[in-house]
Short mmCIF file of C-alpha atoms in Angstrom, two decimals:
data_model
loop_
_atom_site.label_atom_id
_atom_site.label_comp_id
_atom_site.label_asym_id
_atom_site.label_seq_id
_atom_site.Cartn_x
_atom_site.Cartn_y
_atom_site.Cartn_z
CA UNK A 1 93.63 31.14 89.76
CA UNK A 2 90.79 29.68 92.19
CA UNK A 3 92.03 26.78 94.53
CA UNK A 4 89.79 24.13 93.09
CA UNK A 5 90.80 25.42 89.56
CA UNK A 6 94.46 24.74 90.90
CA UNK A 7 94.04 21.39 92.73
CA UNK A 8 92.42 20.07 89.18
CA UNK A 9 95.28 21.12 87.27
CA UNK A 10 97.96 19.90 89.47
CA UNK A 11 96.20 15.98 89.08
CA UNK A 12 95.75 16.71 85.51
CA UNK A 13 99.61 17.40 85.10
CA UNK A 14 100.38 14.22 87.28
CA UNK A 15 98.66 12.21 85.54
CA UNK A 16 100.06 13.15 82.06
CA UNK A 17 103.59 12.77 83.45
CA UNK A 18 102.43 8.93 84.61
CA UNK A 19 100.91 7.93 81.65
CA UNK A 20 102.52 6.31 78.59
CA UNK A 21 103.52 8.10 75.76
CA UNK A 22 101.47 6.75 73.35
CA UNK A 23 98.47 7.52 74.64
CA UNK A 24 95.57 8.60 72.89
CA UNK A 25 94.72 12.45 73.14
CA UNK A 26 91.59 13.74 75.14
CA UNK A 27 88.07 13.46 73.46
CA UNK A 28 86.88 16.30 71.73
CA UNK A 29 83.61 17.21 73.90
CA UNK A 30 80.81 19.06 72.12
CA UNK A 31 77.73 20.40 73.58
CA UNK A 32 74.63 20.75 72.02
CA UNK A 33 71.22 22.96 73.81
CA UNK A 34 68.46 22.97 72.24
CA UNK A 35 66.49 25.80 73.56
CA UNK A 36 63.09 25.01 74.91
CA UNK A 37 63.42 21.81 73.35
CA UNK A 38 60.87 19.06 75.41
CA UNK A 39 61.67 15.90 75.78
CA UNK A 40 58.71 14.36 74.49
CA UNK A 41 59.31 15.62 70.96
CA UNK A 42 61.66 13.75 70.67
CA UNK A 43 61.14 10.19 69.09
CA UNK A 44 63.57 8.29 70.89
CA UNK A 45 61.55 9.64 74.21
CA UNK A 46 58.18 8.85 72.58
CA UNK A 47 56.91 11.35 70.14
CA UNK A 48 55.10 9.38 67.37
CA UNK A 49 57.02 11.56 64.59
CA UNK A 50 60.57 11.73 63.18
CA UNK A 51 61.35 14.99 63.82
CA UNK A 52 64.87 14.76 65.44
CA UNK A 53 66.51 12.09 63.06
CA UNK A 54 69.65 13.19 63.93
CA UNK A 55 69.20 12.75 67.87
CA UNK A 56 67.54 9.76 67.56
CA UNK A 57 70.35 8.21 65.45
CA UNK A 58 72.78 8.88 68.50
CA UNK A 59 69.67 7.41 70.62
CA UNK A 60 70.02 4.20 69.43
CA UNK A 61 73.66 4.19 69.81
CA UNK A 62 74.21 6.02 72.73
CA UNK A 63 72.98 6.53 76.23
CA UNK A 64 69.55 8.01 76.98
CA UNK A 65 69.21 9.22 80.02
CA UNK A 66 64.95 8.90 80.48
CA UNK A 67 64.74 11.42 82.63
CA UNK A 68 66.64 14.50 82.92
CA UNK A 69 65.38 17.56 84.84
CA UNK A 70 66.17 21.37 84.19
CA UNK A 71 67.23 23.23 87.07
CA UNK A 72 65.19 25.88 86.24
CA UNK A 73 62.61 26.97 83.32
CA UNK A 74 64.79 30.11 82.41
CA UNK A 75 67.47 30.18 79.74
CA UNK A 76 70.66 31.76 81.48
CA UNK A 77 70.67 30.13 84.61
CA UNK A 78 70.18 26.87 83.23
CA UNK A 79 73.09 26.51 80.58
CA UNK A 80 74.69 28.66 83.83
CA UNK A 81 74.00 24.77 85.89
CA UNK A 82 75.11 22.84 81.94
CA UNK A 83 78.74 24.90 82.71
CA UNK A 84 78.93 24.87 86.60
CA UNK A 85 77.55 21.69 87.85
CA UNK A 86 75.48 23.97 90.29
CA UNK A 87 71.76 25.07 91.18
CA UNK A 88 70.80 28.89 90.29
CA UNK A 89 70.95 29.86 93.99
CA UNK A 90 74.54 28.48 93.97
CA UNK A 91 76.22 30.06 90.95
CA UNK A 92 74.03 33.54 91.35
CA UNK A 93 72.50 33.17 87.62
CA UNK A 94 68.53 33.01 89.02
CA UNK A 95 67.00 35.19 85.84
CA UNK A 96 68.13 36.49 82.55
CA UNK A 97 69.40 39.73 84.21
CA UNK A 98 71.47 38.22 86.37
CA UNK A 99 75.42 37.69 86.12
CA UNK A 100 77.82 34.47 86.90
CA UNK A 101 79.01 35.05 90.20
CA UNK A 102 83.09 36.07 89.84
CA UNK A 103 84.03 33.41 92.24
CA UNK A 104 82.16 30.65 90.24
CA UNK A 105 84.38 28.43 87.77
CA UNK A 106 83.23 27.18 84.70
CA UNK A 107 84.18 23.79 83.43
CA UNK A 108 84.97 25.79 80.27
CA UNK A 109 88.09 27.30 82.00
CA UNK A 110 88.75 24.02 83.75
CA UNK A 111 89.57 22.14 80.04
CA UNK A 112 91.23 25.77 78.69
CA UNK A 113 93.69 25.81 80.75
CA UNK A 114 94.34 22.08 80.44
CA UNK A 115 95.41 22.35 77.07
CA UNK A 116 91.59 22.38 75.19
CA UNK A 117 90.71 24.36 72.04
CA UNK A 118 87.62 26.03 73.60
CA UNK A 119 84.70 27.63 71.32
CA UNK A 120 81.12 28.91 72.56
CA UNK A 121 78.35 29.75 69.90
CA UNK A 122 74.99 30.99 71.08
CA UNK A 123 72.11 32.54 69.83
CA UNK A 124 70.82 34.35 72.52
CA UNK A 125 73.88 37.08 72.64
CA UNK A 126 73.85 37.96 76.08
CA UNK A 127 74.45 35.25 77.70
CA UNK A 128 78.29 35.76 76.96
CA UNK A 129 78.38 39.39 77.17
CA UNK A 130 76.16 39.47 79.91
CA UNK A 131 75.73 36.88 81.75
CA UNK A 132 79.41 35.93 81.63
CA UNK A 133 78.71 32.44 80.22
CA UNK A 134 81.85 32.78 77.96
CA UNK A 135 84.10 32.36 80.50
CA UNK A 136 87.05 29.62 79.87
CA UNK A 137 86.09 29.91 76.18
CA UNK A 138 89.10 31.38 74.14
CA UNK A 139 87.07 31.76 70.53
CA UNK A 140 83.35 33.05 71.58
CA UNK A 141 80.77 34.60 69.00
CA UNK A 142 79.37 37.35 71.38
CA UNK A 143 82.35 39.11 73.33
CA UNK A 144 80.72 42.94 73.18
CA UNK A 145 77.70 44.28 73.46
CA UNK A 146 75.68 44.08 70.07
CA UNK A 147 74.94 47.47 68.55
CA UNK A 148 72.20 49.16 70.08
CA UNK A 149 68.87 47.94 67.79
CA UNK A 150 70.41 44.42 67.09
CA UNK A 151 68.49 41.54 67.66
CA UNK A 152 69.21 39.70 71.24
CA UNK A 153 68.94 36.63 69.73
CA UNK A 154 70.97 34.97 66.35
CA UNK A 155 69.01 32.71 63.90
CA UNK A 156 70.51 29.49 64.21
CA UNK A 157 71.54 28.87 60.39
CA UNK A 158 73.92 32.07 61.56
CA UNK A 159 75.10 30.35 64.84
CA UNK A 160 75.61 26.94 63.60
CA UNK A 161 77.85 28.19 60.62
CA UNK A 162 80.23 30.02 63.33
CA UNK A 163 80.38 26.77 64.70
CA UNK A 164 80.96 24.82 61.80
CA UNK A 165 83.56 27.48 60.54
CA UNK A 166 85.39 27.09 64.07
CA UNK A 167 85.08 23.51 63.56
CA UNK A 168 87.19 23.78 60.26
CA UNK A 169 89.92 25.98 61.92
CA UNK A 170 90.68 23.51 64.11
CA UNK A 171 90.54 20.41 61.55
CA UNK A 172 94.37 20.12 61.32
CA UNK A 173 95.32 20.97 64.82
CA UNK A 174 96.18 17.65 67.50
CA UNK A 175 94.63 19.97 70.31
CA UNK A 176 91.25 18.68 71.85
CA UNK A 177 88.00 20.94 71.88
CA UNK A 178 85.17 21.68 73.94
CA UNK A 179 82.62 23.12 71.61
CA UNK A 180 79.14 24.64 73.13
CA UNK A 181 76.60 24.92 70.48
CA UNK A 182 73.14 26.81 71.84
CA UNK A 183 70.32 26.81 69.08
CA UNK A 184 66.98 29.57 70.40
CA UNK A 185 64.96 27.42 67.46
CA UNK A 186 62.41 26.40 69.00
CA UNK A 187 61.57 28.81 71.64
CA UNK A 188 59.03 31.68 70.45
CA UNK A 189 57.46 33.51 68.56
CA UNK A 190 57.21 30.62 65.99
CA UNK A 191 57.67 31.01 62.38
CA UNK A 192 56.38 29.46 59.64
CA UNK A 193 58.34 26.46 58.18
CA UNK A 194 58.11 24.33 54.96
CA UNK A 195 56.78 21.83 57.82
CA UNK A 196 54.12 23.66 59.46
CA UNK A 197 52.79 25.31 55.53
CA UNK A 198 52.04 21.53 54.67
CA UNK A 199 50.51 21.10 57.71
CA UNK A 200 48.04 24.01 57.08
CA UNK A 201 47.83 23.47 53.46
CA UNK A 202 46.79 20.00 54.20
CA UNK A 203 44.60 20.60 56.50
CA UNK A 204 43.42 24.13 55.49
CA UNK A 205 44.09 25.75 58.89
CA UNK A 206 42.74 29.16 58.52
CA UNK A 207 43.10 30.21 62.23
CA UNK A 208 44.74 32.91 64.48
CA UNK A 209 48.28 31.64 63.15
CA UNK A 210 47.29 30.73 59.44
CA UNK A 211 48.98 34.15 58.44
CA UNK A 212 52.14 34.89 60.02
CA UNK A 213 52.50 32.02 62.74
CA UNK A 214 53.07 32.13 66.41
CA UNK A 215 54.26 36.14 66.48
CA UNK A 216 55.57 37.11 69.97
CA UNK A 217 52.46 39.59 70.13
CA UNK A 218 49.86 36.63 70.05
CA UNK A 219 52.07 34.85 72.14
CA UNK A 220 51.60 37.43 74.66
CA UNK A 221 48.14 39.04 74.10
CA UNK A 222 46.35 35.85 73.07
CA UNK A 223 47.61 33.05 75.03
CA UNK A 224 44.20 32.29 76.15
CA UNK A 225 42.71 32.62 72.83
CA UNK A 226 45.39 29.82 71.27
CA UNK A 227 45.19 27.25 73.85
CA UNK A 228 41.30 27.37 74.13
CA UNK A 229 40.49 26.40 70.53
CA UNK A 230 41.69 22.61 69.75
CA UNK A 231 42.68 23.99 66.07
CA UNK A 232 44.46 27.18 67.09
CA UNK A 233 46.45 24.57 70.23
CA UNK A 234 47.46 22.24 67.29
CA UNK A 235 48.35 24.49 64.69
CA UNK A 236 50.89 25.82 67.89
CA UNK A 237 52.54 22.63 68.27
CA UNK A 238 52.89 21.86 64.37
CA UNK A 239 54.58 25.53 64.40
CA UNK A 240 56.97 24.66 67.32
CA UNK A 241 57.47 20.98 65.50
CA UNK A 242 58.46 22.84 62.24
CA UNK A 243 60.89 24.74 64.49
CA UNK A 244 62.78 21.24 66.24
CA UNK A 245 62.92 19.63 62.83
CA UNK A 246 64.74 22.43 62.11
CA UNK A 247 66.86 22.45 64.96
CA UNK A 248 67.89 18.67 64.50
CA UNK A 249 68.94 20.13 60.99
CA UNK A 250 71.45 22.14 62.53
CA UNK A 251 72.44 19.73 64.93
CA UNK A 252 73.03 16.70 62.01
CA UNK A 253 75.23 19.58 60.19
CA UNK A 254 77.74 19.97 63.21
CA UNK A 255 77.78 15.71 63.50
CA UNK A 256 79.16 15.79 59.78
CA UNK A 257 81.64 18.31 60.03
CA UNK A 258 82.67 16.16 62.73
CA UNK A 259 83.00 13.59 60.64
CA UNK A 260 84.41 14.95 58.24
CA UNK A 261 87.21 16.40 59.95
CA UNK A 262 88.26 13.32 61.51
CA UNK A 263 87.29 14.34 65.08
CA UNK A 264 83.99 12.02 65.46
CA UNK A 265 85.59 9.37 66.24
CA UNK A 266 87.54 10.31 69.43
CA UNK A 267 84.38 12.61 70.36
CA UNK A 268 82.13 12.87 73.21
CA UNK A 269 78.45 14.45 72.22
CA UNK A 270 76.04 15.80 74.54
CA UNK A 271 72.91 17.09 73.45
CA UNK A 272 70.34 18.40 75.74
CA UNK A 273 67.71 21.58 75.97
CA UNK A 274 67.91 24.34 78.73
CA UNK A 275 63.75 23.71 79.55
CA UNK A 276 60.75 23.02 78.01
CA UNK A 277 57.44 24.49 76.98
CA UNK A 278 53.72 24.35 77.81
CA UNK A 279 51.96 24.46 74.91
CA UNK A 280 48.21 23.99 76.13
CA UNK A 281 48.24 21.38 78.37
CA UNK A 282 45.69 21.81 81.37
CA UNK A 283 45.39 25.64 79.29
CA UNK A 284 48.33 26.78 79.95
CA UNK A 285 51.68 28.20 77.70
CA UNK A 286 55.00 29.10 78.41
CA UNK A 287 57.38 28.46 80.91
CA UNK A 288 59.86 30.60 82.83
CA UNK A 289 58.82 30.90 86.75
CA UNK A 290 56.90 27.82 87.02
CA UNK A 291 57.17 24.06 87.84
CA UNK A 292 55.47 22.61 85.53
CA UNK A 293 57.02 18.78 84.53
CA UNK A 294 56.38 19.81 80.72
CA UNK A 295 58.78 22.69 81.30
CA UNK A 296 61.20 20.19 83.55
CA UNK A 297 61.36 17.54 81.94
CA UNK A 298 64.61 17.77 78.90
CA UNK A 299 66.28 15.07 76.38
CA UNK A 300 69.45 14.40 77.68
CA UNK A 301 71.76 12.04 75.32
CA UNK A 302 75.69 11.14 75.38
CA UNK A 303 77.39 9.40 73.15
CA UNK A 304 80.96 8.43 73.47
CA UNK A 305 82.07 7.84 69.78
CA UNK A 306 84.98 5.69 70.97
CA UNK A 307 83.28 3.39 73.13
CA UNK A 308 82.05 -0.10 71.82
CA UNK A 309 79.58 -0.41 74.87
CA UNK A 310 75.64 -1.24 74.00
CA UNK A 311 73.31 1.37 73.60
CA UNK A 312 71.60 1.83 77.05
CA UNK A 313 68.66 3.97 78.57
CA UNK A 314 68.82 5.24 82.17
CA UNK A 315 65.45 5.56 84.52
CA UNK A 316 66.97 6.97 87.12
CA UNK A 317 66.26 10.81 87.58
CA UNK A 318 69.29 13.11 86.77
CA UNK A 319 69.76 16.83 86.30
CA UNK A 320 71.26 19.49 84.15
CA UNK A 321 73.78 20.41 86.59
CA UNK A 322 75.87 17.07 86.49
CA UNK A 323 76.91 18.16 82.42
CA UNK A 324 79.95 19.94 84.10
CA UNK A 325 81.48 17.11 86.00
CA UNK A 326 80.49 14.36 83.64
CA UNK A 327 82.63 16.66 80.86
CA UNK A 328 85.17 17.10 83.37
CA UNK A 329 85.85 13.01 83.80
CA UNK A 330 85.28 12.27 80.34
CA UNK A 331 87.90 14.87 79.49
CA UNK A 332 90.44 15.31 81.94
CA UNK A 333 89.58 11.72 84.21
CA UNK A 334 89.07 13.73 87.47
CA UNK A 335 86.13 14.25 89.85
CA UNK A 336 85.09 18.32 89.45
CA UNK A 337 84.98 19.01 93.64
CA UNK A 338 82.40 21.71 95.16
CA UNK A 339 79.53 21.16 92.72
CA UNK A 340 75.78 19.95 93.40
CA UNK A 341 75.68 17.50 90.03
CA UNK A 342 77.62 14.48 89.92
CA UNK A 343 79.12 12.75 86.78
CA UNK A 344 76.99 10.71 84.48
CA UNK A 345 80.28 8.71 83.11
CA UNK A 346 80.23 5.74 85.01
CA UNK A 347 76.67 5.10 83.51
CA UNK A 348 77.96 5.80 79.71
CA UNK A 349 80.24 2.79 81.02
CA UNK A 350 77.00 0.70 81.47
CA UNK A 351 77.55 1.33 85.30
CA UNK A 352 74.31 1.93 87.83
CA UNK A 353 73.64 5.08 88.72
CA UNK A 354 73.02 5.90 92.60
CA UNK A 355 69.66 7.48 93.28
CA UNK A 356 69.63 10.61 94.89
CA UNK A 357 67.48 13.57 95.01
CA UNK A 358 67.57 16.03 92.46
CA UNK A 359 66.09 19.66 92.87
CA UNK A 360 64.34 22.46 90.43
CA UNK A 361 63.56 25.44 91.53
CA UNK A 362 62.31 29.04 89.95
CA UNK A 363 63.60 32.07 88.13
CA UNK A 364 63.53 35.48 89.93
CA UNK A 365 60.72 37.53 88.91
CA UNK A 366 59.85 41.44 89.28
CA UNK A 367 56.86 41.78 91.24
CA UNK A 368 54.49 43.67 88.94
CA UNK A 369 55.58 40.66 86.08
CA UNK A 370 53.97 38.09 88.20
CA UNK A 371 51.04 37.49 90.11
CA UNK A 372 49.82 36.24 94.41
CA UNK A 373 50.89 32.54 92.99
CA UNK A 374 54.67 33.06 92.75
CA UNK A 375 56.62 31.97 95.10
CA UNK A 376 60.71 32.87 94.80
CA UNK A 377 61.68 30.05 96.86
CA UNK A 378 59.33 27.54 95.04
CA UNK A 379 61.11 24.23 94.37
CA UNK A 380 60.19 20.65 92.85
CA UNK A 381 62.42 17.88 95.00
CA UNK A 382 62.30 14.44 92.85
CA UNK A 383 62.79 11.64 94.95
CA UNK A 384 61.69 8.05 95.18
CA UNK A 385 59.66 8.40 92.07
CA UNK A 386 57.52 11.07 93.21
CA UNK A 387 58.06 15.37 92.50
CA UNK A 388 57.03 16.99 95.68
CA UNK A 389 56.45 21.03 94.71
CA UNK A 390 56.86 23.63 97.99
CA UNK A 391 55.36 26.70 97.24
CA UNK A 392 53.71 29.01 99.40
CA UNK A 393 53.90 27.49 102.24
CA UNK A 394 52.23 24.11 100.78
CA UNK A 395 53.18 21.02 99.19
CA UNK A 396 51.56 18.17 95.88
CA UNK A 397 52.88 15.02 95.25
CA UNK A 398 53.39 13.95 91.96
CA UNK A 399 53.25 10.88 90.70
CA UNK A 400 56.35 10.60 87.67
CA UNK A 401 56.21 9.25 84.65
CA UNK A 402 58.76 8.98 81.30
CA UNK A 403 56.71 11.95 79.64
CA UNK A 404 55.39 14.86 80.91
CA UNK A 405 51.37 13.73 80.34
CA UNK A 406 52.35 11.19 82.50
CA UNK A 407 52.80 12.55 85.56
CA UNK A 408 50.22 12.42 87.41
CA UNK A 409 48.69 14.28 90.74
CA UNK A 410 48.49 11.95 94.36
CA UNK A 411 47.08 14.85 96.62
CA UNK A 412 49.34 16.40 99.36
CA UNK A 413 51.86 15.13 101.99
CA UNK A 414 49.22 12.52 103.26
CA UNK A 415 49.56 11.00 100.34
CA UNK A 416 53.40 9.87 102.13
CA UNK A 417 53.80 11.98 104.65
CA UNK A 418 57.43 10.19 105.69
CA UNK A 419 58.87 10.68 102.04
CA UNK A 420 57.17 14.10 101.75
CA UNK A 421 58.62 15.21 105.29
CA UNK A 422 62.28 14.32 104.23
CA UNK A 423 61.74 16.11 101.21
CA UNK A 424 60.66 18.85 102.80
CA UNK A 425 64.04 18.99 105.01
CA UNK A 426 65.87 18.53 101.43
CA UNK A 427 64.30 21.82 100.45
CA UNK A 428 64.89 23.44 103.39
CA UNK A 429 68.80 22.57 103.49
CA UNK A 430 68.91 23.76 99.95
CA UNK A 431 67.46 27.22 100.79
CA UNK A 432 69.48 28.17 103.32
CA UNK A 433 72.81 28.11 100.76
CA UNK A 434 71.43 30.75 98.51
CA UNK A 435 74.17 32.87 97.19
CA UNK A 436 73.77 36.58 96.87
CA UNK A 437 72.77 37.94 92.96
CA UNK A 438 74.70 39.52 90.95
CA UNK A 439 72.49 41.59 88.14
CA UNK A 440 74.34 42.41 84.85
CA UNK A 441 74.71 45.61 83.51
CA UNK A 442 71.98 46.08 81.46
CA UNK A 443 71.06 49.31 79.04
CA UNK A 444 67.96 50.10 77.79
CA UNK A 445 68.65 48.52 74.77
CA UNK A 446 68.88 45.26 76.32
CA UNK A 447 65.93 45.89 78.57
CA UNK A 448 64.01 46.38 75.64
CA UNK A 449 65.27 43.96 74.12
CA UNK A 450 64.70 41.05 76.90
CA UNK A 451 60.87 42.68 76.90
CA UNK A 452 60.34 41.72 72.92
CA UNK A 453 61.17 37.70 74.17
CA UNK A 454 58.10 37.51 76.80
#
């Protein structure tokens, strides 16, 4: 058992032994990621249409937090930051090949051996069996290696009965859980949905992705193609709408078992997205290695299900990596030491939230998959209200805004050379921690598979 692992569980155990008997028992926690959910399509951050009635019902009774930032635009190593409370440099998860550092605790493990009912349900397989994500998680769906052939990722009608299933084992047991819940709907290729055939039956759409939708192959061959024709660019985002309707679906389904077990009431939900997507702004698509604030920018909503407090929205900018010790509080009441996030409790408690600067930075790439304008050590510091982005040996200012199409460009350090220069010392601190990689052992098979998702 790790020292910090030990330290926690020792003020755990004391503070049981003060407290009163008739206590109430831990909240359940449950996670919810989206993946490469946006904020903006979600109405409670702006989006004109109801797609996510189920997150926007725990909008307007929970806390909103306006403007959350992924730590990177890359699946693993983000929910790797959700479970750590550290950057990608720091826990050794900087790609999708890449493996949780042995020496890096989970807050997973923290609440297991506290005494928590711990169950992890993902889509994308590997990141248990690979990436070591299901660490401090007794019931997980992906312990071995799928068969070789399988598809890396799970549909998320699959996952999200797993869940729900888990959910019902545990219905008449006084244990606390810590559910994680990780949806791939809406990340590519996009299907068709009963949302998107309206669409084009509406609006007779008879375009690149009339037939079969958004298949990984267009996504791939004819990125240019999609985002260059205003039709083909709209008929995209109606496809990847379809696919968060969908998502919010799922996510309304695990809020009534919930219910309907008894547990919502004494529960703590946090639902969230690993990154975003470009989906034709400025021409562009995807995300992955890149800084872009459309790919950055994430919902990020709590509720606490016993609190009475007022529904509240927080401006100030936060990141992915304080999930970890804001579960740890809200579960266990103690600070989670040696991490890079902080907790967000105080400000479910309607406290203020101290500014401070919060980092992004990008996924490790092969050489030949990328081209003269990556940079490996290319990071987005967000302070003051501005995103500077180092890469290459130069720096933008950005200008930030709520949404994504808000941000907008003020030129280069001149624009505030003092904030830009203390930035740039932020960035350099941060580099100089990197943590060796540790790449997972891959087969073909997985390889291959990794290659069909882009």
């Amino acid at each position: 058992m790790s020292r910090m692992i030990l330290v926690l569980l020792t003020a755990v155990l004391l503070t049981a032994c003060g407290s009163d008997a008739g206590d109430e028992r831990p909240p359940d926690i449950v996670l919810v990621s989206i993946d490469t959910l946006r904020a903006d399509r979600v109405a409670g951050y702006g989006y004109p249409e109801m797609l996510t009635p189920n997150v926007d019902a725990m909008v307007r009774q929970g806390v909103v937090f306006e403007h959350a930032v992924a730590t990177t635009g890359t699946t693993w190593p983000s929910h790797a930051s959700m479970l750590t409370g550290l950057y990608p440099r720091y826990h050794g998860v900087r790609s999708n090949t890449h493996a949780l550092d042995e020496n890096v605790r989970s807050v997973a493990e923290l609440l297991e051996r506290a005494g928590y009912a711990t169950g992890s349900f993902v889509s994308f397989k590997g990141m248990h069996f690979l990436a070591g994500l299901d660490r401090g998680f007794t019931t997980a769906s992906d312990r071995e290696r799928s068969p070789r052939g399988a598809p890396a990722i799970r549909d998320g009608r699959e996952t999200t009965d797993m869940a729900l299933n888990w959910l019902d084992e545990q219905a008449a047991s006084e244990q606390p859980v810590f559910m994680w819940l990780h949806l791939f709907e809406p990340h590519g290729p996009y299907d068709p949905t009963d949302y998107s055939r309206r669409w084009m039956a509406e609006t007779g759409y008879d375009g690149l992705l009339a037939e079969n939708g958004a298949t990984m192959d267009l996504l791939l061959k004819q990125t240019q193609a999609i985002v260059a024709g205003d039709r083909d660019r709209e008929a995209l985002n109606v496809l990847y709408d379809g696919e968060v309707l969908l998502a919010d679906r799922y996510f309304g389904e695990i809020l009534e078992k919930l219910d309907r077990t008894g547990r919502l009431d004494n529960a703590v939900v946090v639902f969230t997205s690993d990154h975003g997507q470009g989906l034709g702004e400025q021409e562009r698509m995807g995300h992955g290695p890149v800084l872009w604030e459309e790919v950055l920018q994430v919902p990020l909503v709590v509720r606490d299900y016993r609190s009475t407090s007022r529904p509240r929205r927080v401006a100030e900018t936060v990141s992915l990596a304080d999930i970890a010790p804001t579960v740890a509080e809200l579960a266990l009441g103690v600070r989670l030491p040696g991490t890079q996030g902080v907790s967000l409790a105080p400000a479910l408690a309607g406290e203020p939230i101290e500014p401070r600067e919060i980092l992004a930075e990008v996924a490790l790439q092969p050489p030949d998959q990328v081209g003269d304008w990556y940079d490996p050590d290319a990071l987005a510091v967000y302070t003051q209200g501005l995103k500077f982005v180092f890469r290459n040996g130069s720096v933008r200012a950005f200008e930030v805004g709520r949404k994504a199409a808000e941000v907008r460009p003020i030129g280069g350090p001149d624009a505030n050379p003092a904030l830009a220069e203390f930035a740039g010392s932020v960035a350099e601190e941060f580099l100089a921690g990197e943590m060796a990689t540790s790449d997972a052992e891959l087969t073909e098979s997985d390889i291959e598979a990794l290659r069909s998702l882009g």
